[in-house]
mmCIF file of C-alpha atoms in Angstrom:
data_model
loop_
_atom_site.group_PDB
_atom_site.id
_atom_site.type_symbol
_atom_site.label_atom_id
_atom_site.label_comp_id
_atom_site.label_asym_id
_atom_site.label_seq_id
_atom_site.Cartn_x
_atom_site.Cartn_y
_atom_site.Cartn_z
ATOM 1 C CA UNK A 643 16.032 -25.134 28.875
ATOM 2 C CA UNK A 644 12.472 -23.329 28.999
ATOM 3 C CA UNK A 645 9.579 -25.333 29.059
ATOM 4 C CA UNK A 646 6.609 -24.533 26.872
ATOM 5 C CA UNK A 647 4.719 -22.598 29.167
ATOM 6 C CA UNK A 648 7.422 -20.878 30.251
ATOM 7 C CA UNK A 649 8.405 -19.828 26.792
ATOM 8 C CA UNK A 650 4.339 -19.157 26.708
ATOM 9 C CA UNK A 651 5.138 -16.537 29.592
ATOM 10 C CA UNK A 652 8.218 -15.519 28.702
ATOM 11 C CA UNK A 653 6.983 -14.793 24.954
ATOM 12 C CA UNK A 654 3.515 -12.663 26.338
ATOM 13 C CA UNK A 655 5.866 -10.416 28.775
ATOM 14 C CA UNK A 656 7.876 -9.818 25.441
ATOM 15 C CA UNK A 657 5.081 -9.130 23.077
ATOM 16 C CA UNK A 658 3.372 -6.339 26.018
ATOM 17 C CA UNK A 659 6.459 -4.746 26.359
ATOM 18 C CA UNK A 660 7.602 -4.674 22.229
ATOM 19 C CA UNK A 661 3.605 -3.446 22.135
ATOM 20 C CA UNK A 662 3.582 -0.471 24.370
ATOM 21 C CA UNK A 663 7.213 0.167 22.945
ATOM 22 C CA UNK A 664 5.267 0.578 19.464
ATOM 23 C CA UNK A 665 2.374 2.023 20.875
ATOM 24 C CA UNK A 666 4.691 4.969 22.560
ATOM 25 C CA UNK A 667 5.335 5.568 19.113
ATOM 26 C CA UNK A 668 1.907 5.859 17.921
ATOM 27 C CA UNK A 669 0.771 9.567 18.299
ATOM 28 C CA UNK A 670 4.346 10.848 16.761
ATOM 29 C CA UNK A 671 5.502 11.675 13.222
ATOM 30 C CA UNK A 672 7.252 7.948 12.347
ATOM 31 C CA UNK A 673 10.512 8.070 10.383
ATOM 32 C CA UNK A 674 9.751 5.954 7.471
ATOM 33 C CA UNK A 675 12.226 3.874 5.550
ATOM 34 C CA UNK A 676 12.161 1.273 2.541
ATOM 35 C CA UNK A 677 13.517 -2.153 3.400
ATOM 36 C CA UNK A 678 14.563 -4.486 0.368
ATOM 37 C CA UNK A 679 11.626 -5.484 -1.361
ATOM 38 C CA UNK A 680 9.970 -2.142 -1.228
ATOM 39 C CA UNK A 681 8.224 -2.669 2.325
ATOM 40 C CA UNK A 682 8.183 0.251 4.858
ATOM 41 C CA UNK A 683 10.030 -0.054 7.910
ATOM 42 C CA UNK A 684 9.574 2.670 10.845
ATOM 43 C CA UNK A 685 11.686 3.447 14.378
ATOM 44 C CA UNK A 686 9.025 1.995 15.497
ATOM 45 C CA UNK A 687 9.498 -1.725 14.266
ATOM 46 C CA UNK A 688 13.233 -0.937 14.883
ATOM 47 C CA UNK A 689 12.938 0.098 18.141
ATOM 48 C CA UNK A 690 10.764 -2.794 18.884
ATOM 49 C CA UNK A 691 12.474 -5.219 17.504
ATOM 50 C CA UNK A 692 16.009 -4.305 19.248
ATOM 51 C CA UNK A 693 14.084 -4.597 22.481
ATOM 52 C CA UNK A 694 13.051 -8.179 21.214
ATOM 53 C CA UNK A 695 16.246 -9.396 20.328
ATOM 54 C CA UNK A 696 18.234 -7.729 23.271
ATOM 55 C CA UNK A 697 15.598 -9.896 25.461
ATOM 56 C CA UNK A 698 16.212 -13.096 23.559
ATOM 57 C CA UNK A 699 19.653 -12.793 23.392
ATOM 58 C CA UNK A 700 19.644 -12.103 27.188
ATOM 59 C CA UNK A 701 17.503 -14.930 28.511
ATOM 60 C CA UNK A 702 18.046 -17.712 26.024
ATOM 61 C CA UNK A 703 21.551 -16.889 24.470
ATOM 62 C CA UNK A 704 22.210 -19.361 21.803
ATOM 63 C CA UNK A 705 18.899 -19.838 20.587
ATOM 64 C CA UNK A 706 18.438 -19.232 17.141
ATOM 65 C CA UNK A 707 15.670 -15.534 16.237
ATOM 66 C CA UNK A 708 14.286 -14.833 12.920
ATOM 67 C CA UNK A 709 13.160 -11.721 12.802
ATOM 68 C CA UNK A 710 10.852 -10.139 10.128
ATOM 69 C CA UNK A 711 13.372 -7.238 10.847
ATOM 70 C CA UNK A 712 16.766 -9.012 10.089
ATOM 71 C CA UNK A 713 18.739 -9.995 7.264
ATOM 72 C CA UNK A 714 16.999 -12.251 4.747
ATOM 73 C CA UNK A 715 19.524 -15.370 4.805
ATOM 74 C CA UNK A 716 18.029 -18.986 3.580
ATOM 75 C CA UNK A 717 20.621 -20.573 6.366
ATOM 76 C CA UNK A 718 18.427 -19.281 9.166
ATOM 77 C CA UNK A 719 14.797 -20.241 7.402
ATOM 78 C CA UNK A 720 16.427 -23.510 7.897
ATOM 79 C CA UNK A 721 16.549 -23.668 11.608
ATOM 80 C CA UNK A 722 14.531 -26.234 13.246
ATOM 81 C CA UNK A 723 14.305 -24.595 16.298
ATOM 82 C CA UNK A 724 14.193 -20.896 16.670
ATOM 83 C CA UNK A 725 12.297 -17.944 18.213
ATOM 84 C CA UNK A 726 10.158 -15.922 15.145
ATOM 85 C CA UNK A 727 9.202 -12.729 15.477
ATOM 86 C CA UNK A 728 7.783 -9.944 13.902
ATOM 87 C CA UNK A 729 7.573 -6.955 15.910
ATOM 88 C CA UNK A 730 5.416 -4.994 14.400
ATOM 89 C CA UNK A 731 2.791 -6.922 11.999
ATOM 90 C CA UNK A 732 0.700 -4.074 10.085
ATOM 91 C CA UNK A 733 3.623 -1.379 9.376
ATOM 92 C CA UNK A 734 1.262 0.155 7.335
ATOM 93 C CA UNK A 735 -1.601 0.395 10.032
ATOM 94 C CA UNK A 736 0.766 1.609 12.400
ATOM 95 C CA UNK A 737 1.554 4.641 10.051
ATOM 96 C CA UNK A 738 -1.443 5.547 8.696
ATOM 97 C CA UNK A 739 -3.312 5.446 12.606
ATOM 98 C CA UNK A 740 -5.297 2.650 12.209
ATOM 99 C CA UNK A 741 -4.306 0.853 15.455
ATOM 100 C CA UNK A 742 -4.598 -2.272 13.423
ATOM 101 C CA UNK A 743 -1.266 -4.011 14.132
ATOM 102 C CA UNK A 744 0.153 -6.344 16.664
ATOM 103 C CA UNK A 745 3.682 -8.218 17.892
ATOM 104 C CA UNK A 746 4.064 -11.812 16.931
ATOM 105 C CA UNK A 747 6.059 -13.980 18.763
ATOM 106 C CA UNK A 748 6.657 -17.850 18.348
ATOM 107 C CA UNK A 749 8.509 -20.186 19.232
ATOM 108 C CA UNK A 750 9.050 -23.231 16.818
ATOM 109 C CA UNK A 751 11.140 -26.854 17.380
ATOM 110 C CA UNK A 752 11.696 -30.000 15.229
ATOM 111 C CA UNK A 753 10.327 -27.583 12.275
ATOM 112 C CA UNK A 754 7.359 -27.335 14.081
ATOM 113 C CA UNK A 755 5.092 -24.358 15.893
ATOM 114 C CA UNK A 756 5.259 -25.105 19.417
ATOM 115 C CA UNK A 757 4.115 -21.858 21.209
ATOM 116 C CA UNK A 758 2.462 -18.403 19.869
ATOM 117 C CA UNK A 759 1.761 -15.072 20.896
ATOM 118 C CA UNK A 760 -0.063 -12.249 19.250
ATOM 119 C CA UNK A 761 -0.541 -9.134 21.122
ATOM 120 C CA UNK A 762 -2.732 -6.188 19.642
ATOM 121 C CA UNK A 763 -1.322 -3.705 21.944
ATOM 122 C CA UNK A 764 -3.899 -0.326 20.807
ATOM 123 C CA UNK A 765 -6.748 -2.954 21.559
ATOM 124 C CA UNK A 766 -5.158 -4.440 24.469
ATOM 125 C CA UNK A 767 -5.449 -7.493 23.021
ATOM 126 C CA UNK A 768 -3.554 -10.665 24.213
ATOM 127 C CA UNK A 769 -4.074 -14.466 22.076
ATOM 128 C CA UNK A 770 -1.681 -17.125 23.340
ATOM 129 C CA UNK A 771 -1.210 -20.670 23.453
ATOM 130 C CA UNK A 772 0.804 -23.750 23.416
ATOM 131 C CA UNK A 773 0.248 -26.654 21.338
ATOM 132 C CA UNK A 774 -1.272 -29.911 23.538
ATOM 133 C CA UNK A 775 -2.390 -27.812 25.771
ATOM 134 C CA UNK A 776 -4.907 -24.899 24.247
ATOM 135 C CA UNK A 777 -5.177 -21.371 23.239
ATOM 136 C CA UNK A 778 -6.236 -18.404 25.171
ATOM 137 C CA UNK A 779 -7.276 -14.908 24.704
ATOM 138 C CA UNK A 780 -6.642 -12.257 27.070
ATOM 139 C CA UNK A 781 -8.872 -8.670 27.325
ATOM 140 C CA UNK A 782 -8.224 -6.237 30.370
ATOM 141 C CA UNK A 783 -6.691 -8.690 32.332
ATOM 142 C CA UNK A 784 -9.111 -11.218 31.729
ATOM 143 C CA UNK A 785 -8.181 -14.949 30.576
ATOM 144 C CA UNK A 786 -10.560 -17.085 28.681
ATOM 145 C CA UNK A 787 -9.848 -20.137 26.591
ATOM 146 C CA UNK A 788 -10.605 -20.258 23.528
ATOM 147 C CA UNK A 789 -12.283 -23.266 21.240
ATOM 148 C CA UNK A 790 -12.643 -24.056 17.962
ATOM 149 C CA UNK A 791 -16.179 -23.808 16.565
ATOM 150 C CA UNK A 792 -18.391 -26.686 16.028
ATOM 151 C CA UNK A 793 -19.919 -24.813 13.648
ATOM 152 C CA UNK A 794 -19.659 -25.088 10.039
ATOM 153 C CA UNK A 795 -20.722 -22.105 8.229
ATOM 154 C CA UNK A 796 -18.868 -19.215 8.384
ATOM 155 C CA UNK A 797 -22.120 -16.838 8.708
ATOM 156 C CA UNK A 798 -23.223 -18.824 11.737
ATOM 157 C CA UNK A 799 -20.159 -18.323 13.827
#
């Protein structure tokens, strides 16, 4: 079984790699689909999220995914540990050239978030951390941790 910071790792190789997979899709003519619930889906959250999965599935078989991509089924809401992912947060961004969207990847146990990963792949963008042990973002190869304010007002942060 992975330890935190190795699903930490694990989960920021994943979210680089589902990012430049989304990001090769970026300057091309998406095909565009309606999932249930009227959202759009593209090839490119497909294609993502098929890379996400396959890697999953690979390195952790038998541990539970919920993907924003999958079948809606209550049963696997339920699960009280499981990988969550959404490969491609900002569909709409994505299509429209924004370069405002970004892979989520977590990593939840006893019903609770235990590790997270949001990568903004157009920015380059990397925020990770681990709960107990901090939060980090990551800019052109650059780590620093991050803190939370001890500031009050929103306008002075």
């Amino acid at each position: 079984m992975m330890r935190p910071h190795e699903r930490l790792d694990f989960a920021c190789h994943l979210a680089r790699t589902a990012g430049a997979i989304a990001s090769a899709f970026y300057a091309r003519t998406l095909d565009i689909r309606q999932k249930s619930g009227g959202e759009q889906v593209t090839t490119a959250d497909l294609a993502a999220n098929d890379f996400l999965i396959r890697e999953l599935r690979r390195v952790c078989p038998g541990e539970p995914i919920l993907s924003e991509e999958g079948p809606h089924d209550e049963a696997r809401v339920a699960e009280k540990r499981a990988w969550i992912i959404d490969p491609i947060d900002g569909t709409r961004e994505l299509i429209t050239g924004t370069g405002q969207f970004a892979t989520h990847i977590g990593w939840v146990e006893g019903g609770q978030p235990q590790v997270g990963v949001v990568y903004q792949a157009a920015a380059g963008v990397l925020y990770g951390g681990v709960v107990g042990s901090g939060a980090f973002v990551e800019t052109c190869g650059a780590r620093s941790e991050l803190r939370v304010s001890a500031k009050s007002q929103i306008n002075a942060m």
